[in-house]
Short mmCIF file of C-alpha atoms in Angstrom, two decimals:
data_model
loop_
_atom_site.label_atom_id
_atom_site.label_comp_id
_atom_site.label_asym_id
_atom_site.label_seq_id
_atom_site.Cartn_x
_atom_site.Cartn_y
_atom_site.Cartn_z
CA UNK T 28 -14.22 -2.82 11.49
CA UNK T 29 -16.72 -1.10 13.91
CA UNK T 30 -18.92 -2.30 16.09
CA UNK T 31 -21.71 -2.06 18.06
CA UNK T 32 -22.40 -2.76 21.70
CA UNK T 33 -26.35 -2.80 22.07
CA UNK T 34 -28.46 -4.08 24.93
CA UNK T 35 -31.79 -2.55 27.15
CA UNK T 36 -30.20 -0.76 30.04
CA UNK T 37 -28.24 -2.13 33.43
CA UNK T 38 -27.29 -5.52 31.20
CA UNK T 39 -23.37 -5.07 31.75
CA UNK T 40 -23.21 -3.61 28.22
CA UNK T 41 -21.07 0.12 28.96
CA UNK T 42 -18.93 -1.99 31.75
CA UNK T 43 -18.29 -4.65 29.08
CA UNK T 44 -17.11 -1.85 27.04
CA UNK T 45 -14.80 -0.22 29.56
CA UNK T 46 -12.92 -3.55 30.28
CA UNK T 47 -12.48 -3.96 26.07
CA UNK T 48 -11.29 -0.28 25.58
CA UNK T 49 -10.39 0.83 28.73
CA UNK T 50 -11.72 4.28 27.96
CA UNK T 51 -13.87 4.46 31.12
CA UNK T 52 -17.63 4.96 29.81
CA UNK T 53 -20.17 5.72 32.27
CA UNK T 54 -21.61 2.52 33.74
CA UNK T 55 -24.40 3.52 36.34
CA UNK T 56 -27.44 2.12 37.55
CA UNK T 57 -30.13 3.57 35.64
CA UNK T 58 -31.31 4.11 32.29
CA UNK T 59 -29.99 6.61 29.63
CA UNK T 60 -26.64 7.40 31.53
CA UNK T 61 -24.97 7.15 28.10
CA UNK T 62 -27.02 9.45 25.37
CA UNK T 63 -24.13 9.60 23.17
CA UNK T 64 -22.07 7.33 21.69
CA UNK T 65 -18.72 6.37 23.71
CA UNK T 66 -16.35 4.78 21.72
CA UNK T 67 -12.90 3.00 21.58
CA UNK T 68 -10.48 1.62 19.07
CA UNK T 69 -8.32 -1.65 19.97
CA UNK T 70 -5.72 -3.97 18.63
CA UNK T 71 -6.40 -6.82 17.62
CA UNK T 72 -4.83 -9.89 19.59
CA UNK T 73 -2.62 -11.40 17.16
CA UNK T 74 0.61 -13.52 18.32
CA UNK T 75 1.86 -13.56 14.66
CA UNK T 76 2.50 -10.14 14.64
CA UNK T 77 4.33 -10.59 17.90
CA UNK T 78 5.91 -13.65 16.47
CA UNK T 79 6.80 -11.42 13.77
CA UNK T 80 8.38 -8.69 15.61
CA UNK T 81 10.51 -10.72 17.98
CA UNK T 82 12.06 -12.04 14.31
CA UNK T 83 12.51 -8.91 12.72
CA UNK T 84 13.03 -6.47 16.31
CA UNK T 85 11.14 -3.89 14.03
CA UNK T 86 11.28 0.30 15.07
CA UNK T 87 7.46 -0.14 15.19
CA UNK T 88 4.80 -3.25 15.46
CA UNK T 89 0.86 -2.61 14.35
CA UNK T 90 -1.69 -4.68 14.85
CA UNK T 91 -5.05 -4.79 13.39
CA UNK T 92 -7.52 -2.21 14.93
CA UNK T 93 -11.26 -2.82 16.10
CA UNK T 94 -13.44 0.06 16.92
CA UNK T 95 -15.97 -0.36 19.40
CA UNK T 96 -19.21 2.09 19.63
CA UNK T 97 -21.13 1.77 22.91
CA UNK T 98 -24.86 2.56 22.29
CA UNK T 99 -26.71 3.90 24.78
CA UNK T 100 -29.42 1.12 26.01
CA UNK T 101 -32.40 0.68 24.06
CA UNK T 102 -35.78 0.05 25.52
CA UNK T 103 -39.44 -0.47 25.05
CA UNK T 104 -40.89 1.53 22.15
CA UNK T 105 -37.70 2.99 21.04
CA UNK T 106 -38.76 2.76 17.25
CA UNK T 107 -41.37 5.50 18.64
CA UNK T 108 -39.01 7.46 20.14
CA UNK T 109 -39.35 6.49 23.55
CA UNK T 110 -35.98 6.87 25.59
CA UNK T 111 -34.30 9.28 22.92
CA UNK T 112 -34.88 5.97 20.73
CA UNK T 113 -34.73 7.56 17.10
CA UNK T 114 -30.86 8.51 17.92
CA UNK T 115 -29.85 5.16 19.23
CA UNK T 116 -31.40 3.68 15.96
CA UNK T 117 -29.16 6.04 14.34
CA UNK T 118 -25.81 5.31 15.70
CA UNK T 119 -26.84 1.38 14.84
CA UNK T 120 -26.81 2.40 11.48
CA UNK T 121 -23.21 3.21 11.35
CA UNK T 122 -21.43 0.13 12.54
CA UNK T 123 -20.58 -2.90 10.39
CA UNK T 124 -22.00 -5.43 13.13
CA UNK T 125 -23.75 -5.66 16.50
CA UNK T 126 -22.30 -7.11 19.54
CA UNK T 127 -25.82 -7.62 21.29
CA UNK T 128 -25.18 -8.09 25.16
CA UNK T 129 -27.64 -10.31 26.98
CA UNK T 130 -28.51 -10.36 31.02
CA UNK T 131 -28.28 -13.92 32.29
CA UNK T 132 -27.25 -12.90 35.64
CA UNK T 133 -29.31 -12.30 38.53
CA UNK T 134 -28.32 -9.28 40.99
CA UNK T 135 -30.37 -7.48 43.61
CA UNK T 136 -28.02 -4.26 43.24
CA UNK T 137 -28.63 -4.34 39.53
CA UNK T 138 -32.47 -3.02 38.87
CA UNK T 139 -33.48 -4.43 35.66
CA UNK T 140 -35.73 -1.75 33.63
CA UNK T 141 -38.26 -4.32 32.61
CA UNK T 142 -38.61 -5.65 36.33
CA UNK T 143 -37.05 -8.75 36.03
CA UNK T 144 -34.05 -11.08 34.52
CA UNK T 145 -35.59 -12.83 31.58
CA UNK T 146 -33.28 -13.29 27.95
CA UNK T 147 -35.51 -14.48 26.23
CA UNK T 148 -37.88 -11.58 26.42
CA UNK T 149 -34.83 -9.04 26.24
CA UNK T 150 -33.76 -10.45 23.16
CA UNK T 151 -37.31 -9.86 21.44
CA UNK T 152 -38.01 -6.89 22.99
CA UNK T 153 -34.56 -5.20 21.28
CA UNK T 154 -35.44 -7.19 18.15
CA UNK T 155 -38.96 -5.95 17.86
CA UNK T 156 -37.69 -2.37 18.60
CA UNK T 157 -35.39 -2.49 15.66
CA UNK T 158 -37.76 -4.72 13.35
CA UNK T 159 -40.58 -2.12 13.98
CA UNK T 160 -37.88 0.48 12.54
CA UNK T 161 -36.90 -1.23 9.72
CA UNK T 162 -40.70 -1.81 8.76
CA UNK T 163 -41.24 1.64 8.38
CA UNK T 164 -38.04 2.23 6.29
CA UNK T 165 -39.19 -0.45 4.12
CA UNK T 166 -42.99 0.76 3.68
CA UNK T 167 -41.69 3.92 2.17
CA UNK T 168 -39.44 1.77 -0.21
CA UNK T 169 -42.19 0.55 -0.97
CA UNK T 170 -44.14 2.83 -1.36
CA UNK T 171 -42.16 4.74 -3.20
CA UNK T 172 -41.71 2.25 -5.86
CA UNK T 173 -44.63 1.62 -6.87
CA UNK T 174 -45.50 5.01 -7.53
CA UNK T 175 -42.71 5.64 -9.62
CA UNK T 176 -44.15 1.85 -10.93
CA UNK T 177 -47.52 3.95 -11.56
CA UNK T 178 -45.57 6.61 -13.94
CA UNK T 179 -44.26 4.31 -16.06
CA UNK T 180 -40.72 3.61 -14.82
CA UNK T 181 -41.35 -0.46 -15.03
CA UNK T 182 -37.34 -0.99 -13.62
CA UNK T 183 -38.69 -0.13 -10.41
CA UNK T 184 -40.93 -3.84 -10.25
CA UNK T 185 -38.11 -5.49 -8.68
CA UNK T 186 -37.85 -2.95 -5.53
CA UNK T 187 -41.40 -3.00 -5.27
CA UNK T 188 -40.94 -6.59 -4.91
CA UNK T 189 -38.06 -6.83 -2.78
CA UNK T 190 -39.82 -4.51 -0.48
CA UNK T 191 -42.99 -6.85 -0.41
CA UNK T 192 -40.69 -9.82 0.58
CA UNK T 193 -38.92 -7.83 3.12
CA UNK T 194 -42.07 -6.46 4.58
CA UNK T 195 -43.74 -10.21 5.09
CA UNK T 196 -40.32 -11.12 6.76
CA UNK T 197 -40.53 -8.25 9.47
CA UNK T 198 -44.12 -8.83 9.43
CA UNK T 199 -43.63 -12.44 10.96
CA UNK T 200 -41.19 -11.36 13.64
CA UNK T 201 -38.09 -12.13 11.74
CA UNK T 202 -35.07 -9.99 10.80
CA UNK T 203 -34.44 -8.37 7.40
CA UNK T 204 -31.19 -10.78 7.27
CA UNK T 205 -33.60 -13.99 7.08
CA UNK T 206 -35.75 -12.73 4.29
CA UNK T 207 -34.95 -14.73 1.23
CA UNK T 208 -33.75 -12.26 -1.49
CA UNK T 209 -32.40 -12.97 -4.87
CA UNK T 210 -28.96 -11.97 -5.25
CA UNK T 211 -30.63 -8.91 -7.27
CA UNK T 212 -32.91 -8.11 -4.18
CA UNK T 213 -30.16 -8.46 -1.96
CA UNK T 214 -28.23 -5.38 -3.61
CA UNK T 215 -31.11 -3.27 -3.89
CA UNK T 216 -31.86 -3.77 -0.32
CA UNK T 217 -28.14 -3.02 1.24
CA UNK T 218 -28.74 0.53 -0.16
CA UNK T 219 -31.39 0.80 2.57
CA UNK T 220 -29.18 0.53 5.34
CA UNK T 221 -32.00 -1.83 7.66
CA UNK T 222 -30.76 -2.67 11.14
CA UNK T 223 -31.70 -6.20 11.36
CA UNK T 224 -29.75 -6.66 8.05
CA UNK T 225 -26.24 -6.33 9.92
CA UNK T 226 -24.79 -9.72 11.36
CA UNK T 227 -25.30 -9.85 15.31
CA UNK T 228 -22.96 -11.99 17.83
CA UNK T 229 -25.02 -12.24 21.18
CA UNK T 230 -22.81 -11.87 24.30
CA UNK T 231 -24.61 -13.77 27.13
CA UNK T 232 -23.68 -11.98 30.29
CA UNK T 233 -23.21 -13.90 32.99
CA UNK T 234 -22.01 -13.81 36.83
CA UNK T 235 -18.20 -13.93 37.84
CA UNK T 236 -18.90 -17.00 39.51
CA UNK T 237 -21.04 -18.94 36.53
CA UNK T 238 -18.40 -18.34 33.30
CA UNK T 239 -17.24 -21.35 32.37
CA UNK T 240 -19.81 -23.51 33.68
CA UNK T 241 -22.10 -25.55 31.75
CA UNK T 242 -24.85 -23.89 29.71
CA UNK T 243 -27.25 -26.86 31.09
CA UNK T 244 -26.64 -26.10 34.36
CA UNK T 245 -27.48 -22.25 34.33
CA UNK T 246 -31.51 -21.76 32.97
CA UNK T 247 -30.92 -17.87 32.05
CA UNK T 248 -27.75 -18.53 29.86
CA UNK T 249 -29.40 -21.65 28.28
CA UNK T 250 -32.32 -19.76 27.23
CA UNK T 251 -29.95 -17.01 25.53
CA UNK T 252 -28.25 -19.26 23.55
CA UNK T 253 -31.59 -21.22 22.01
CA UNK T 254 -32.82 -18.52 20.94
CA UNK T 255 -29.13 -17.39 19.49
CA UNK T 256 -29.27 -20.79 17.75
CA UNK T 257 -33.12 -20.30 16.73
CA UNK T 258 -32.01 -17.10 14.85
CA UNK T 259 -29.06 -18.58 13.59
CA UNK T 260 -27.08 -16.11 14.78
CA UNK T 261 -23.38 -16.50 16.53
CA UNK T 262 -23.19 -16.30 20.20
CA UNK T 263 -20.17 -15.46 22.97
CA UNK T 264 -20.34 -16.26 26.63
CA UNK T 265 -18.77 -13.28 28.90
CA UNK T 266 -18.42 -12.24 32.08
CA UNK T 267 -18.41 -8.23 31.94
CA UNK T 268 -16.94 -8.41 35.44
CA UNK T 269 -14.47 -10.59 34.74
CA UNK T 270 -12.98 -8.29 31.69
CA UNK T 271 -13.29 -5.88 33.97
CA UNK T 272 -10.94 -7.68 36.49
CA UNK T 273 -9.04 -8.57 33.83
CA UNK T 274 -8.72 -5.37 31.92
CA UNK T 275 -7.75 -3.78 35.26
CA UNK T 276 -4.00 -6.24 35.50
CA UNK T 277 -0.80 -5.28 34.03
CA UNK T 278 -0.35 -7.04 30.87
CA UNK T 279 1.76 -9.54 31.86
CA UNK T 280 -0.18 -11.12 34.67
CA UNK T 281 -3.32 -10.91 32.17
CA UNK T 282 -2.38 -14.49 30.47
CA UNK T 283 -1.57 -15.93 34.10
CA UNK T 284 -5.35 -14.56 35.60
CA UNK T 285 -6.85 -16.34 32.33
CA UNK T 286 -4.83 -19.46 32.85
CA UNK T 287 -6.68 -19.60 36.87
CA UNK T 288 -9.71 -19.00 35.84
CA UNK T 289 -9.52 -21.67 33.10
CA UNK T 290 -11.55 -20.20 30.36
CA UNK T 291 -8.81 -20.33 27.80
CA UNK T 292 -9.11 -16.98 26.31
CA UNK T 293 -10.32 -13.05 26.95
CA UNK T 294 -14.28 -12.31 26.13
CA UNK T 295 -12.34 -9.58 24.09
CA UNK T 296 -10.36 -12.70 22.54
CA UNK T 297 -13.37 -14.65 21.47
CA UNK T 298 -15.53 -11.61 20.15
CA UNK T 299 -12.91 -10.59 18.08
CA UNK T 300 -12.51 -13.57 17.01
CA UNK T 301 -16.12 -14.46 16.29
CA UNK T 302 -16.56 -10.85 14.57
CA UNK T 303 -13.96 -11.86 11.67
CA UNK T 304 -15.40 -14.80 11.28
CA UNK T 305 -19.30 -13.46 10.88
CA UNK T 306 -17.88 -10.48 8.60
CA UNK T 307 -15.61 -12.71 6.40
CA UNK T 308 -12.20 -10.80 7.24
CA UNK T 309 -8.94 -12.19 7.79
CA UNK T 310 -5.29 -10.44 7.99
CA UNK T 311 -2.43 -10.88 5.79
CA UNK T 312 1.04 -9.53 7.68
CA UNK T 313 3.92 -7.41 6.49
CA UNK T 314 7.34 -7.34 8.25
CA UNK T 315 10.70 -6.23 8.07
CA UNK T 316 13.50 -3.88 10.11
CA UNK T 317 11.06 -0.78 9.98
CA UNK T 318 7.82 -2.30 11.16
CA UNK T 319 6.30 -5.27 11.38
CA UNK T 320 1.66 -5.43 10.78
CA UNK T 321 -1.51 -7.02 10.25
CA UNK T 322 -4.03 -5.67 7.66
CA UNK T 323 -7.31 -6.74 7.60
CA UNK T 324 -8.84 -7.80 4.11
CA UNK T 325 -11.58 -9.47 3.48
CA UNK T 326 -11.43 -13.65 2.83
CA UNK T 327 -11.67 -13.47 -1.04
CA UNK T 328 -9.20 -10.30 -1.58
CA UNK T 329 -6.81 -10.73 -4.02
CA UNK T 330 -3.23 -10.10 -4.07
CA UNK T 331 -3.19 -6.68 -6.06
CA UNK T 332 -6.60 -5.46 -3.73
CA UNK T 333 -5.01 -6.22 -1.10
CA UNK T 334 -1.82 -4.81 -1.93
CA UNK T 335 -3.48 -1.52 -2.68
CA UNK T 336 -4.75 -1.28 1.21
CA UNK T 337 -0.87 -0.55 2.02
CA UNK T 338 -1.10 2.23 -0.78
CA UNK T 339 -2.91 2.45 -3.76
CA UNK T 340 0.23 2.60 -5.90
CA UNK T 341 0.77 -0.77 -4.82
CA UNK T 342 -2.34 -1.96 -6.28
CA UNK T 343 -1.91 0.31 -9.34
CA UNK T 344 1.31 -0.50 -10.06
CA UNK T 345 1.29 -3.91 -9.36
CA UNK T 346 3.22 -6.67 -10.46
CA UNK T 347 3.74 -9.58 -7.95
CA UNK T 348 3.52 -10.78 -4.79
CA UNK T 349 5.84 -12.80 -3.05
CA UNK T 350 4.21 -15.06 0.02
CA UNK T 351 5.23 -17.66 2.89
CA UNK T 352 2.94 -18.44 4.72
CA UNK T 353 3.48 -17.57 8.43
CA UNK T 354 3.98 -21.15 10.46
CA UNK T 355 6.38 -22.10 7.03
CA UNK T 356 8.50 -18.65 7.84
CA UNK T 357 8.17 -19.44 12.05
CA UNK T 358 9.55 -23.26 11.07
CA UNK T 359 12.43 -21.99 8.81
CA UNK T 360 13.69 -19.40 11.32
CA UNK T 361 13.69 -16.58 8.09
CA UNK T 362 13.28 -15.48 5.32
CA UNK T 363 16.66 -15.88 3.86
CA UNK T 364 15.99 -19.78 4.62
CA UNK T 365 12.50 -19.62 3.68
CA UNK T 366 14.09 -18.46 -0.26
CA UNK T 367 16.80 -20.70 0.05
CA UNK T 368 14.16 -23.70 0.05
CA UNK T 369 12.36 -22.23 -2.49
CA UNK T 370 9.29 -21.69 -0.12
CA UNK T 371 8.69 -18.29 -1.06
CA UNK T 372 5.66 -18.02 -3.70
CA UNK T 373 5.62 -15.95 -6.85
CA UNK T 374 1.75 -15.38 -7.08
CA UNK T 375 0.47 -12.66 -9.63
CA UNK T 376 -3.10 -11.12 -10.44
CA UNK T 377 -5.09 -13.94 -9.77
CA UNK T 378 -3.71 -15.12 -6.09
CA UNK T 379 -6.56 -15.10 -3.72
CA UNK T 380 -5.01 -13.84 -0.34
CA UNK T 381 -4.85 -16.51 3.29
CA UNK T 382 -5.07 -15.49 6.32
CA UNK T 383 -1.86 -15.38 7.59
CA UNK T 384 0.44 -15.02 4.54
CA UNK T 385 3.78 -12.58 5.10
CA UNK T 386 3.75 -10.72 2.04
CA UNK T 387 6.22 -8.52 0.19
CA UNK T 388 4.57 -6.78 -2.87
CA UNK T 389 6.81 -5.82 -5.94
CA UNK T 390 5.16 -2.90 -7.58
CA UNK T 391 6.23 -0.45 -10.18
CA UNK T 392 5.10 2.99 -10.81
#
């Protein structure tokens, strides 16, 4: 899974990325100070794998990976080129989802590049700048298919229309993911690769001293969130200082900082969390003496699919595979006891994989 970390310039979004990867990005005050790309690859929280591994005392645990891309901040009239736009729009194209961070903080030390703290028009402004970018990939689409329309080749009518759809969307303000598209449209417009089609979490940046409040009480982060809601689109609350602060502590007093502060969970935590969920994955878990891991499938995958992301002998020379889920193997203490109960499933073919399920394929090749 990759994603992106967008946002205009100076809105926390390179020291949010620091405190998730810990891979020390440039975070200055001033536009452009990342041109390129920074990116970092992290594990997925996951106490079942732990749970796992303090069952099975494995030679190696793996969790799930995320890759994070930081993008260098966007601004006005970057579908024009302005601010080395056209290569930020291209680095958008190659991540699976956007993590869009929002300013709803206000700070004297922190210039903002359109003058002044205001979400609402920071949202639109980044929308607009990658809705005026899709338009134009969509006009030649368009374009396109109707002259090929003109010669004869009638099989491109339903491009032409898809495009015309796709273009009155845009057209009204709205991103390519709200345009209603037959499921036949749909396909022919993923092979465009359009920005505003990828699923977006906002993460509403707010002061240290403000997380965990409520979103009534503070008029910048309220604002962030209806228009989150208006595009129905998911939405974190963060504090990119805060995962700083808390990126910055030895693992073990991580939990205990959390636990002060009373906010239940990591911003890493929750965007994780809230990426599965928007891109439909889940994790099925392996374990035993040698290692003990989380794969990431997504919710749908069936048994022999997923066996084959293991190996793709597994998948090719499938034959069973034999599940418990993970609380039902935590409550029974085993395996061995999990078997003995006869709470181990036989599922073939057809089994449509759970989140969670400790698997052991039987294959044969």
């Amino acid at each position: 899974m990759k994603l992106g970390i967008v946002g205009l310039p100076n809105v926390g979004k390179s020291t949010l990325f620091n405190a998730i990867t810990q891979a020390g990005a440039q975070a200055a005050n001033y536009p452009f100070c990342t041109i390129e790309p920074n990116t970092g690859v992290v594990g997925v929280p996951d106490g079942r794998v732990d749970g796992l591994a303090l069952m099975y005392k494995p030679k190696k645990v793996t969790h799930a990976t995320v890759e994070f891309v930081d993008i260098a901040g966007l601004v006005r009239g970057a579908s024009r080129g302005e601010g080395l736009g056209n290569r930020f729009l291209s680095h958008i194209r190659e991540v699976d989802a956007i993590i869009h961070v929002v300013r709803c903080f206000e700070d004297d030390n922190v210039i903002h590049v359109e003058g002044s703290v205001d979400p609402g028009r920071d949202m639109e402004t980044l929308n607009l700048e990658l809705i005026f970018a899709d338009m134009e990939t969509v006009q030649k689409r368009g374009e396109k298919a109707r002259k090929l329309l003109r010669n004869g080749e009638k099989k491109y009518q339903e491009e032409a229309d898809a495009a015309d759809k796709m273009m009155a969307t845009l057209e009204s303000g709205q991103p390519a993911r709200l345009c209603p598209l037959t499921p036949e449209e749909h396909e022919i417009t993923k092979g465009w690769f359009l920005l505003t089609d990828k699923p977006v979490i906002y993460a509403a940046n707010v002061a240290e001293d403000e997380l965990g409040k409520p979103a009534p009480d503070l008029p910048l982060l309220k604002t962030a969130l209806a228009r989150a809601e208006k595009e129905h689109a998911q939405s974190v609350i963060i504090s990119a200082r805060i995962e700083e602060e808390i990126a910055g502590l030895p693992k073990e007093e991580q939990a205990m900082y959390i636990e002060e502060l009373g906010i239940g969970e990591s911003g890493l935590d929750r965007l994780i969390k809230a990426s599965y969920s928007l891109l439909g994955l889940i994790s099925f878990l392996t374990a035993g003496e040698d290692e003990c891991r989380a794969w990431t499938i997504t919710r749908g995958t069936r048994a022999p699919q997923a066996a084959g992301k293991i190996h793709t002998d597994f998948e090719r020379g499938f034959i069973r595979a034999e599940i418990v889920p993970y609380p039902t193997l935590m409550a029974q203490g085993s395996m061995a006891a999990c078997r003995e109960k006869g709470l181990v499933q036989s599922c073939g073919k057809d089994y449509v994989m759970q989140d969670g399920d400790v698997t052991l394929f039987r294959f044969n090749v």
